[in-house]
Coordinates of C-alpha atoms in Angstrom, one line a residue:
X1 CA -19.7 -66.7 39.8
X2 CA -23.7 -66.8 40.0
X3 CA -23.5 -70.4 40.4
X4 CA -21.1 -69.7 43.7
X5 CA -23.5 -67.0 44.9
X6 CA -26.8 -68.3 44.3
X7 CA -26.2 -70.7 47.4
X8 CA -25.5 -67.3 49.7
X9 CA -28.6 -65.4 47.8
X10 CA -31.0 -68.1 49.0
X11 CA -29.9 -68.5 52.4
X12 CA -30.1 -65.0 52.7
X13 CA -33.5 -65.3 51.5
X14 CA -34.6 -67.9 53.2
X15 CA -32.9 -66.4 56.4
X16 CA -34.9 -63.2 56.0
X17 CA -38.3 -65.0 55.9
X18 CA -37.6 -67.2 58.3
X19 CA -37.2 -64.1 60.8
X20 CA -40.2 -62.3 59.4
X21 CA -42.5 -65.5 59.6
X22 CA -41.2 -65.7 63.2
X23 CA -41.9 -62.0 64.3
X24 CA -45.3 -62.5 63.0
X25 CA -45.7 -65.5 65.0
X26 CA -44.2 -64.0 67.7
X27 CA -46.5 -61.1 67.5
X28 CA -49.7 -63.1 66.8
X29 CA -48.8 -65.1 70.3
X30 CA -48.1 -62.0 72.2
X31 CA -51.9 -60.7 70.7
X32 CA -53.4 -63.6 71.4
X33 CA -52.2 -63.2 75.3
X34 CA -53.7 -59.9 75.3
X35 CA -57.2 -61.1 74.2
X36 CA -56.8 -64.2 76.7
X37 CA -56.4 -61.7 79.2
X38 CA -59.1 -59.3 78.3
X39 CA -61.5 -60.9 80.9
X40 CA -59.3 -60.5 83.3
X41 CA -58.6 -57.2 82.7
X42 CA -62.3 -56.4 82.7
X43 CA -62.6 -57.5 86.3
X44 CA -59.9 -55.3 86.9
X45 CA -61.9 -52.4 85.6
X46 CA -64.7 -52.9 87.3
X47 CA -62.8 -51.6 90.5
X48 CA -64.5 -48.3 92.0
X49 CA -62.2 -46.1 90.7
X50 CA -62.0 -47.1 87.0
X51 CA -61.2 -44.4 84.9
X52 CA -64.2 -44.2 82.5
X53 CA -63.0 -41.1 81.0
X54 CA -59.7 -42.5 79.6
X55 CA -59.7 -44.3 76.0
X56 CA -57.1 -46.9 74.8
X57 CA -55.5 -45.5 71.5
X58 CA -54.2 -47.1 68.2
X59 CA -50.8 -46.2 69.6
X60 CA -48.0 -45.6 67.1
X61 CA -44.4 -44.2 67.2
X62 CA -44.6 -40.6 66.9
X63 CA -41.1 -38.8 67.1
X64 CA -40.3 -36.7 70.1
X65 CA -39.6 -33.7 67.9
X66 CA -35.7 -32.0 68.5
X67 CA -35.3 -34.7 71.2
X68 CA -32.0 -36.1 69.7
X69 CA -29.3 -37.9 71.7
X70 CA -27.4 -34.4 73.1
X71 CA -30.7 -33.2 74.2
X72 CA -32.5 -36.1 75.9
X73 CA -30.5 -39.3 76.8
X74 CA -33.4 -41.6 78.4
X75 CA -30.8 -43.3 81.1
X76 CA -29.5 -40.0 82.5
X77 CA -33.2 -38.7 83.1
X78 CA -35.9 -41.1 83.6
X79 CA -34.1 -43.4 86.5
X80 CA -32.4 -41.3 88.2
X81 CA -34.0 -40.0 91.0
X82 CA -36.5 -37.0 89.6
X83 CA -39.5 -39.7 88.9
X84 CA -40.8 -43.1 90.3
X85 CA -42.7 -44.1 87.6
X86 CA -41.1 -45.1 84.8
X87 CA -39.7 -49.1 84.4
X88 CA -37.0 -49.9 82.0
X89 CA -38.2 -52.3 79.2
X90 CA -36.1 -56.1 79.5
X91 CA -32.4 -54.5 80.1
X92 CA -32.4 -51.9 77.9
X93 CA -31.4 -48.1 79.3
X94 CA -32.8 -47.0 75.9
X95 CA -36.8 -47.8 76.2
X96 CA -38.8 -46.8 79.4
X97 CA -42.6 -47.6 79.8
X98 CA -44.2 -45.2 82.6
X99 CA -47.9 -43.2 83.6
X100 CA -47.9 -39.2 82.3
X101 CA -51.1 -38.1 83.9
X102 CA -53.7 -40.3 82.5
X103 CA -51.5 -41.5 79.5
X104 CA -49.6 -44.8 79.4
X105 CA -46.0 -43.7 77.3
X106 CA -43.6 -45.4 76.3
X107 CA -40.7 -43.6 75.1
X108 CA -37.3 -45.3 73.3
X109 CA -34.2 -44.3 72.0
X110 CA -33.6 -45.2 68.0
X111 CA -30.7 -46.5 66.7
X112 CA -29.4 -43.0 65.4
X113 CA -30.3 -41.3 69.1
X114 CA -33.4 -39.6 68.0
X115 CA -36.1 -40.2 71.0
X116 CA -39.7 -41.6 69.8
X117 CA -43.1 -42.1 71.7
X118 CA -46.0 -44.4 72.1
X119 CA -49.0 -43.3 74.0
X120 CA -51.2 -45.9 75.0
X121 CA -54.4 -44.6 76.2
X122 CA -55.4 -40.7 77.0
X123 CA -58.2 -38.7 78.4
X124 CA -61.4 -39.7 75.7
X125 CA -61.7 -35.9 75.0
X126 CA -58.1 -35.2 73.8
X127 CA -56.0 -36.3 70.7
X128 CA -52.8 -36.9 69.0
X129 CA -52.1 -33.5 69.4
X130 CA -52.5 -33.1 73.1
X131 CA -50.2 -36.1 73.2
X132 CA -47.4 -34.3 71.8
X133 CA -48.3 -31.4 73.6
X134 CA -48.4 -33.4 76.8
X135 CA -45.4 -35.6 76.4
X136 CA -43.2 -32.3 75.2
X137 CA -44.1 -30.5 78.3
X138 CA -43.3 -33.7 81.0
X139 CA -39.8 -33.5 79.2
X140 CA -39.6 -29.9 78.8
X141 CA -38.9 -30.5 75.4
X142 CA -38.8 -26.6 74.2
X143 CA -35.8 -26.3 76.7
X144 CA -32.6 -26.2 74.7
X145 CA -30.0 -28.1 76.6
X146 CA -27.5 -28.4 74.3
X147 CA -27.9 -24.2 74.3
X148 CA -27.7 -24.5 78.4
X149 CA -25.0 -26.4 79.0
X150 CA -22.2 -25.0 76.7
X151 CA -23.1 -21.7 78.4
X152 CA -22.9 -23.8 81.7
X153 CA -19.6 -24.8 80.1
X154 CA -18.4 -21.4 79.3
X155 CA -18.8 -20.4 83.0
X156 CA -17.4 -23.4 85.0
X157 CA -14.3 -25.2 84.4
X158 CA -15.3 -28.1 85.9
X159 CA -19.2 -28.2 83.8
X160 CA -16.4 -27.9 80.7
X161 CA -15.2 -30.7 81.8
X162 CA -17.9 -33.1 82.5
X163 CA -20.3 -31.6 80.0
X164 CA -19.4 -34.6 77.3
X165 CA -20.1 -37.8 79.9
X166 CA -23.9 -36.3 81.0
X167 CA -25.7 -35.2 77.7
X168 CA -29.2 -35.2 77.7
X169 CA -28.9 -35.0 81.3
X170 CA -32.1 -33.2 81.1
X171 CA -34.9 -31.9 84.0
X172 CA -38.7 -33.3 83.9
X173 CA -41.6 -31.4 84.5
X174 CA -44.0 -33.6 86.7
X175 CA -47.5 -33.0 88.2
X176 CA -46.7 -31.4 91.4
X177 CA -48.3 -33.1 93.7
X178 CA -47.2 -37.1 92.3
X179 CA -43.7 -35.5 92.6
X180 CA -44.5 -33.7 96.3
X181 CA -46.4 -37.2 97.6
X182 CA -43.2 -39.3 95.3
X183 CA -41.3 -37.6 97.8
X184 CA -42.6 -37.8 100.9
X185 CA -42.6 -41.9 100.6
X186 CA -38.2 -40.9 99.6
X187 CA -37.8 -40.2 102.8
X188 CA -34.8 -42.5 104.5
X189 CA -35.8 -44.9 101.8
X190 CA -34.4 -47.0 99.0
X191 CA -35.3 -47.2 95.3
X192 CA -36.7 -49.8 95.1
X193 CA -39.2 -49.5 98.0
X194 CA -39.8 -46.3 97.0
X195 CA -41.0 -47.2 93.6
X196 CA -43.4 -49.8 95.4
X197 CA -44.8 -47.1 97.5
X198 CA -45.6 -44.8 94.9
X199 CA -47.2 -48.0 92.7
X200 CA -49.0 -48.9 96.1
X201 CA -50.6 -45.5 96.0
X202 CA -51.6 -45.4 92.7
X203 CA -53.5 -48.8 93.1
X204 CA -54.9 -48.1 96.1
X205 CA -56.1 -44.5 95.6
X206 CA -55.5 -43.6 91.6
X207 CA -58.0 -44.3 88.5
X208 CA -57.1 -47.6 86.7
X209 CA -56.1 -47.2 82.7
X210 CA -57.2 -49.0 80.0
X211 CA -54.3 -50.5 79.0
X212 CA -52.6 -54.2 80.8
X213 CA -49.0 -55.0 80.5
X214 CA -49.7 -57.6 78.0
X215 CA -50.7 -54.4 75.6
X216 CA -47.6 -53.0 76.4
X217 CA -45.2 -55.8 75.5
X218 CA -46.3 -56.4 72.5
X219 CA -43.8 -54.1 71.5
X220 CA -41.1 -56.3 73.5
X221 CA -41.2 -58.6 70.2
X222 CA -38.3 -59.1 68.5
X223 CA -36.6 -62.0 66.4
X224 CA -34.1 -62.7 69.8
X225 CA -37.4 -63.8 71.3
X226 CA -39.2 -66.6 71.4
X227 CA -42.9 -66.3 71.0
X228 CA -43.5 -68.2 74.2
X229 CA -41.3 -66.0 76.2
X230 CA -42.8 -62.6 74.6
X231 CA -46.2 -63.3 75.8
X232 CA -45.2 -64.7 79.1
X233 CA -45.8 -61.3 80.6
X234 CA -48.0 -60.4 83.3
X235 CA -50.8 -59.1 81.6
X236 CA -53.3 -58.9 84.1
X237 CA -51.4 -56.1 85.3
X238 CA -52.9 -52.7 84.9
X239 CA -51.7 -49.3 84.9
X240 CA -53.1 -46.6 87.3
X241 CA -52.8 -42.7 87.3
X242 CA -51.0 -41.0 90.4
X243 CA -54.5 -40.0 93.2
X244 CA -54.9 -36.5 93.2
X245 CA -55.1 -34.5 96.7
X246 CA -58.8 -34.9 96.4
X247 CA -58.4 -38.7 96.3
X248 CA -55.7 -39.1 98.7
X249 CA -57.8 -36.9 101.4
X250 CA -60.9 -39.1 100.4
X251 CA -59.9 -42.3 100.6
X252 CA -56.5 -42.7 102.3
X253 CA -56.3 -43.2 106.8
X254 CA -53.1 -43.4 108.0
X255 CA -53.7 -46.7 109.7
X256 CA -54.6 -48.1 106.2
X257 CA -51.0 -46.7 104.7
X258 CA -48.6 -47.9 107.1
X259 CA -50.8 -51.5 107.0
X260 CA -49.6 -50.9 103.3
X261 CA -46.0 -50.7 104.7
X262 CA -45.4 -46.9 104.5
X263 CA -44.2 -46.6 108.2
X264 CA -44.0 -43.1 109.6
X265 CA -44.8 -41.6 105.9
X266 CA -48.4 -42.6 106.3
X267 CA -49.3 -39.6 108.4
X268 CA -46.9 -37.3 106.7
X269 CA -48.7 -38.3 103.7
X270 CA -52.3 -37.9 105.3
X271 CA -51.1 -34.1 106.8
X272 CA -49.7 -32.8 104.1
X273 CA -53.1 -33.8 101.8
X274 CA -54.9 -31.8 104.2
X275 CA -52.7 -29.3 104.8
X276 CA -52.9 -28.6 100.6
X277 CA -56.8 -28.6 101.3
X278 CA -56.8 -25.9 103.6
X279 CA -54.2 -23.7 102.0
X280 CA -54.4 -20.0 102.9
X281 CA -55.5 -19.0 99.4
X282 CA -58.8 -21.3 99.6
X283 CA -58.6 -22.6 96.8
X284 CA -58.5 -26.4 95.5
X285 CA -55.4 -28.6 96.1
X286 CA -54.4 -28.8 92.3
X287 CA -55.3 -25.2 91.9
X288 CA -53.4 -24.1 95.1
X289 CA -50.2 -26.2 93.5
X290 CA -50.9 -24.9 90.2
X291 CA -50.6 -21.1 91.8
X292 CA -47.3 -22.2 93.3
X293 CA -46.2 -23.0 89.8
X294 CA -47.3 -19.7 88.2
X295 CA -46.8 -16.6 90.9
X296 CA -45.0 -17.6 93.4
X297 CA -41.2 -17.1 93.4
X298 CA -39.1 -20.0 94.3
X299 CA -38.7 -18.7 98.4
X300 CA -42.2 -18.5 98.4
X301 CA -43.2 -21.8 96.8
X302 CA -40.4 -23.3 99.0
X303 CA -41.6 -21.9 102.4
X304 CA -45.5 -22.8 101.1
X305 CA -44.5 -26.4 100.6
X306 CA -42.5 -26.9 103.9
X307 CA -45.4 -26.0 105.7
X308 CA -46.2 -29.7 104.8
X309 CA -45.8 -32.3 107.8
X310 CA -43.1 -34.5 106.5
X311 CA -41.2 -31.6 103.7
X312 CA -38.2 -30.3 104.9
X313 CA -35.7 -27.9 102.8
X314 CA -34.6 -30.9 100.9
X315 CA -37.8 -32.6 100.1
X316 CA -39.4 -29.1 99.2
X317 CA -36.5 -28.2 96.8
X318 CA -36.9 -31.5 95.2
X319 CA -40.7 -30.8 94.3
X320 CA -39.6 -27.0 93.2
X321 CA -37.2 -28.4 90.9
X322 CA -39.0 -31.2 89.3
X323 CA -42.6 -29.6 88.9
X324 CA -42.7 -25.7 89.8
X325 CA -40.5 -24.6 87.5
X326 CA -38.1 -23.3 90.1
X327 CA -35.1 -24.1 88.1
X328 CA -32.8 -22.3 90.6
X329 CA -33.4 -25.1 92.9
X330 CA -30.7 -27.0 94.7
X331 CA -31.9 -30.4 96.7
X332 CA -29.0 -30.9 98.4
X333 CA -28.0 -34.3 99.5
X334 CA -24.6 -36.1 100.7
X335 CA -23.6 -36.3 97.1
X336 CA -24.1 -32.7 96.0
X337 CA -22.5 -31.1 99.8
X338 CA -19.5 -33.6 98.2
X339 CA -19.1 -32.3 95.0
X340 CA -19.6 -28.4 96.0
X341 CA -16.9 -29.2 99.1
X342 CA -14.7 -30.7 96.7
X343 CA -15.0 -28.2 93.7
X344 CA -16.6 -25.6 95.0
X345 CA -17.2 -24.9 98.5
X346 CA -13.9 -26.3 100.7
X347 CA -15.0 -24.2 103.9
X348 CA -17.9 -26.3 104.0
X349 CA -15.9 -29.6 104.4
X350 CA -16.1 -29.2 108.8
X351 CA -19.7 -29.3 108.7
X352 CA -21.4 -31.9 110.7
X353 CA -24.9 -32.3 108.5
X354 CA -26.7 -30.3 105.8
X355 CA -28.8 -28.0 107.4
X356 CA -30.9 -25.3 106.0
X357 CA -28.3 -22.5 105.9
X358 CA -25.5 -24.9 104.3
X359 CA -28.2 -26.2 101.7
X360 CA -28.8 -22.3 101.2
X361 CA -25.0 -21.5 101.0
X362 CA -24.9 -23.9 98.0
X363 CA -27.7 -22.4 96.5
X364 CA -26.4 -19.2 96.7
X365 CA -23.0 -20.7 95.1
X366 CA -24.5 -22.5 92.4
X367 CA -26.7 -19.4 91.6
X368 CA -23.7 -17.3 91.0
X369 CA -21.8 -19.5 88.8
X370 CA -24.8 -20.7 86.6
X371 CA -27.6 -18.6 86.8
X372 CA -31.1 -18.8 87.1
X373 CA -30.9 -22.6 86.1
X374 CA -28.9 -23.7 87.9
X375 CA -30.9 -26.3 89.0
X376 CA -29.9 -27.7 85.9
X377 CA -26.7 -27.8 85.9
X378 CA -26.5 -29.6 89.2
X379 CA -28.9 -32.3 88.1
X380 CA -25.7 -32.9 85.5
X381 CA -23.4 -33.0 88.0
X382 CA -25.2 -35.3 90.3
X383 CA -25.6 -37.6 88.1
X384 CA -22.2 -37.5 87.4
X385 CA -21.8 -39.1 91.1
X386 CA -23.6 -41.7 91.0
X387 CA -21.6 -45.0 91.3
X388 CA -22.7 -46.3 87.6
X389 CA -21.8 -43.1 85.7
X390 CA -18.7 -42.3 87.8
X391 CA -16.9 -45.4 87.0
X392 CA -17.2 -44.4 83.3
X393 CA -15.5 -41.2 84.1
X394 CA -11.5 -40.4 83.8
X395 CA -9.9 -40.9 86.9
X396 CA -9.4 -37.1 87.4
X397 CA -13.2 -36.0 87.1
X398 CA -13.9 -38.4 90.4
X399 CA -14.7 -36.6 92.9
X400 CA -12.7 -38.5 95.6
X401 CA -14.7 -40.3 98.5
X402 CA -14.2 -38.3 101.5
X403 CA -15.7 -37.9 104.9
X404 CA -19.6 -37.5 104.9
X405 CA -21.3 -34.8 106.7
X406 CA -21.1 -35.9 110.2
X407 CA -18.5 -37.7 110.2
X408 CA -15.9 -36.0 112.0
X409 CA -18.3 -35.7 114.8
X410 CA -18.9 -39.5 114.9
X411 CA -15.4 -40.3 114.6
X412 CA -15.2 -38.2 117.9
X413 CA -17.5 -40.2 119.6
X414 CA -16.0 -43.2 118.4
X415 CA -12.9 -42.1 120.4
X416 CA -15.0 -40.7 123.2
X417 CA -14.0 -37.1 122.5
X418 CA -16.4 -34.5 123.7
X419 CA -17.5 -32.9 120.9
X420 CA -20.5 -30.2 120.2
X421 CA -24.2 -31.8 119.8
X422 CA -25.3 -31.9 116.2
X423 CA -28.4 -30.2 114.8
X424 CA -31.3 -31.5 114.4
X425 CA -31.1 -32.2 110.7
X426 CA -28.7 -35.2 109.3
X427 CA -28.7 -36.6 106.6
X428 CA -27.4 -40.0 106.1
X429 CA -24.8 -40.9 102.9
X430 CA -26.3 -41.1 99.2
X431 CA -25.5 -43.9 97.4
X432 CA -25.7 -45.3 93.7
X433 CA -29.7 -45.5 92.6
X434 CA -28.9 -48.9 90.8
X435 CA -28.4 -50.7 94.3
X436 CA -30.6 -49.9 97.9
X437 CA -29.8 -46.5 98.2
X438 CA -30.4 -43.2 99.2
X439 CA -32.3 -40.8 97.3
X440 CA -31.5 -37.0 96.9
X441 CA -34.7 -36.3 98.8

């Protein structure tokens, strides 16, 4: 019997080290990039806006404390419309790499669900501590959802029903103005362009990190990969924080933005930084954003915002939501007037566009069946639209495709029948955020 499994024993054995002699070499080739790229990176530091005051770390996993699968699920939070900085790590939904103020974090899903962290680089004058303090506040970590949604549940048949397909569904808690700014550059846009606008922004007008991508996929290493592949990564490129108002009003012109390809945004986005400067309280943008945060209810912190070139109802809810603690918040797009028409709200289903007073009407509805959250609740919902997530749902929790706002009204006109003139405020049909789409802004 030993004679029959020494054979297996060995090439076990030898199996084993042959994968642990080829993650080291995999990891000594991936280093090696990073110190080949050093110069480089030094030149890129060298810019006017490097960010003296941020240190690289000696990053290790730390655990995202209480963050298990039921309370933060990575793919139903990160790429789904609240932020534009995170980037999925090779084709994982599980590990996402992305800027939290002047940190580079990478956060990942472990094999038993529990979420971990890896911060990069932070401020020189803050520790290991203030990471987890930082990274538990983006996520909102001291939140229970599991708590929320089975009282969501107990309310709302339909939250009962779709509660077990969106765990973790849960809210982030961004700087408010990256989120406002994020938002502006949403505007009749598509993911994908979005995300460059924001990362255009950041290069062109943010502080650059210590930290390249070469640093960062080091931790892309595994025994699937070769060595050779692992380090070809770009690893001249560096990471950058979000500008503050200060830095967008000092160094951004309109005509340079829309040479950078942001259209009609680029004096939306030039307005609205000035517009924060002179705020009627006369203080400093981030302190005037900071106050709308603290004391001011969500009416007022949604009228203050609007008075924004470029932030309607929609855009302005959108920043409430995800960075002035306004949980009641509703941004409401094609896909949320669909699922209120069809669950909630069926003498909405003639309207001919979202307008303030129907985006109001929703919130009022929402409100009453969830609560002061409810914000929440439809960020679970929504989610629970879009094309990737509704195809995993039973056929009887689809919300059926049915006429967009509008679309009676177009039909009309299709057929030449006089019909009434619309308001001023369409909005066009959300799609899926995995393909050129629509965001909820």
């Amino acid at each position: 019997h030993l004679d029959a499994c020494m054979p297996r024993a060995l090439s076990r054995i030898a199996s084993t080290h042959q994968r642990a002699l080829h993650s080291l070499r995999a990891r000594a080739v991936a280093h090696a990039s990073v110190a080949s790229r050093r110069g480089a990176h030094s030149r890129v530091m060298t810019k006017a806006h490097a960010h003296s005051a941020v240190t690289s770390t000696d990053a290790n996993w730390v655990p995202l404390r209480d963050m298990h699968a039921d309370e933060l699920r990575l793919k139903y939070t990160l790429p789904t419309g609240q932020s534009f900085r995170w980037r999925p790590r090779g084709s994982s939904e599980s590990d996402y790499v992305g800027v939290i103020g002047a940190r580079v974090v990478r956060v990942r899903e472990t094999v038993n669900g529990d979420a971990e962290y890896k911060v990069y680089c932070r401020p020189a004058s803050e520790s290991d501590d203030d990471d987890d303090r930082v990274v538990r506040d983006y996520f909102n970590a001291d939140v229970s959802l599991v708590d929320m949604h089975a009282g969501f549940a107990a309310n709302d048949a339909r939250f009962r029903a779709l509660a077990p397909y969106v765990g973790g569904s849960r809210m982030l808690r961004q700087d408010a103005s990256e989120c406002l700014f994020s938002f502006i550059c949403s505007s009749n846009n598509h993911i994908s362009r979005i995300h460059g606008m924001v990362e255009k922004m950041c290069v062109h007008y943010g502080d650059v990190l210590p930290v390249t991508a070469a640093d960062v996929a080091i931790d892309d290493v595994d025994e699937k990969i070769e060595p050779e592949e692992a380090a070809a990564v770009k690893g001249d490129e560096a990471f950058y924080t979000f500008p503050s108002v200060s830095q967008i009003l000092a160094k951004a012109t309109e005509e340079r933005l829309r040479e950078l390809g942001f259209g009609y945004r680029a004096k939306f986005i030039v307005g609205a930084a000035k517009v924060l400067a002179e705020n009627p309280d006369g203080k400093s943008p981030e302190a005037y954003l900071a106050s709308l945060r603290d004391e001011k209810t969500y009416a007022e912190a949604h009228e203050a915002l609007m008075a924004c070139p470029g932030i309607g109802p929609k855009v302005s809810a959108c920043a409430c939501l995800f960075s002035l603690d306004k949980h009641e918040a509703i941004p409401v797009d094609t896909h949320v007037w669909q699922f209120a028409v069809e669950h909630y709200m069926p003498e909405l289903r003639e309207a001919k566009s979202v307008t303030p007073k129907i985006m109001r009407a929703v919130e009022d509805k929402m409100f009453d069946i969830f609560g002061p959250y409810a914000g929440w609740a439809h960020n679970a919902m929504f989610i629970a639209e879009l094309k990737s997530i509704k195809e995993s749902l039973p056929e009887e929790l689809r919300t059926p495709r049915r006429a967009t706002p509008g679309s009676a009204s177009k039909a009309a006109k299709k057929l030449k029948i006089k019909d009434e003139p619309k308001p001023p405020e369409t909005l066009p049909p959300a799609e899926d955020f995995g393909s050129p789409a629509r965001t909820r802004a």
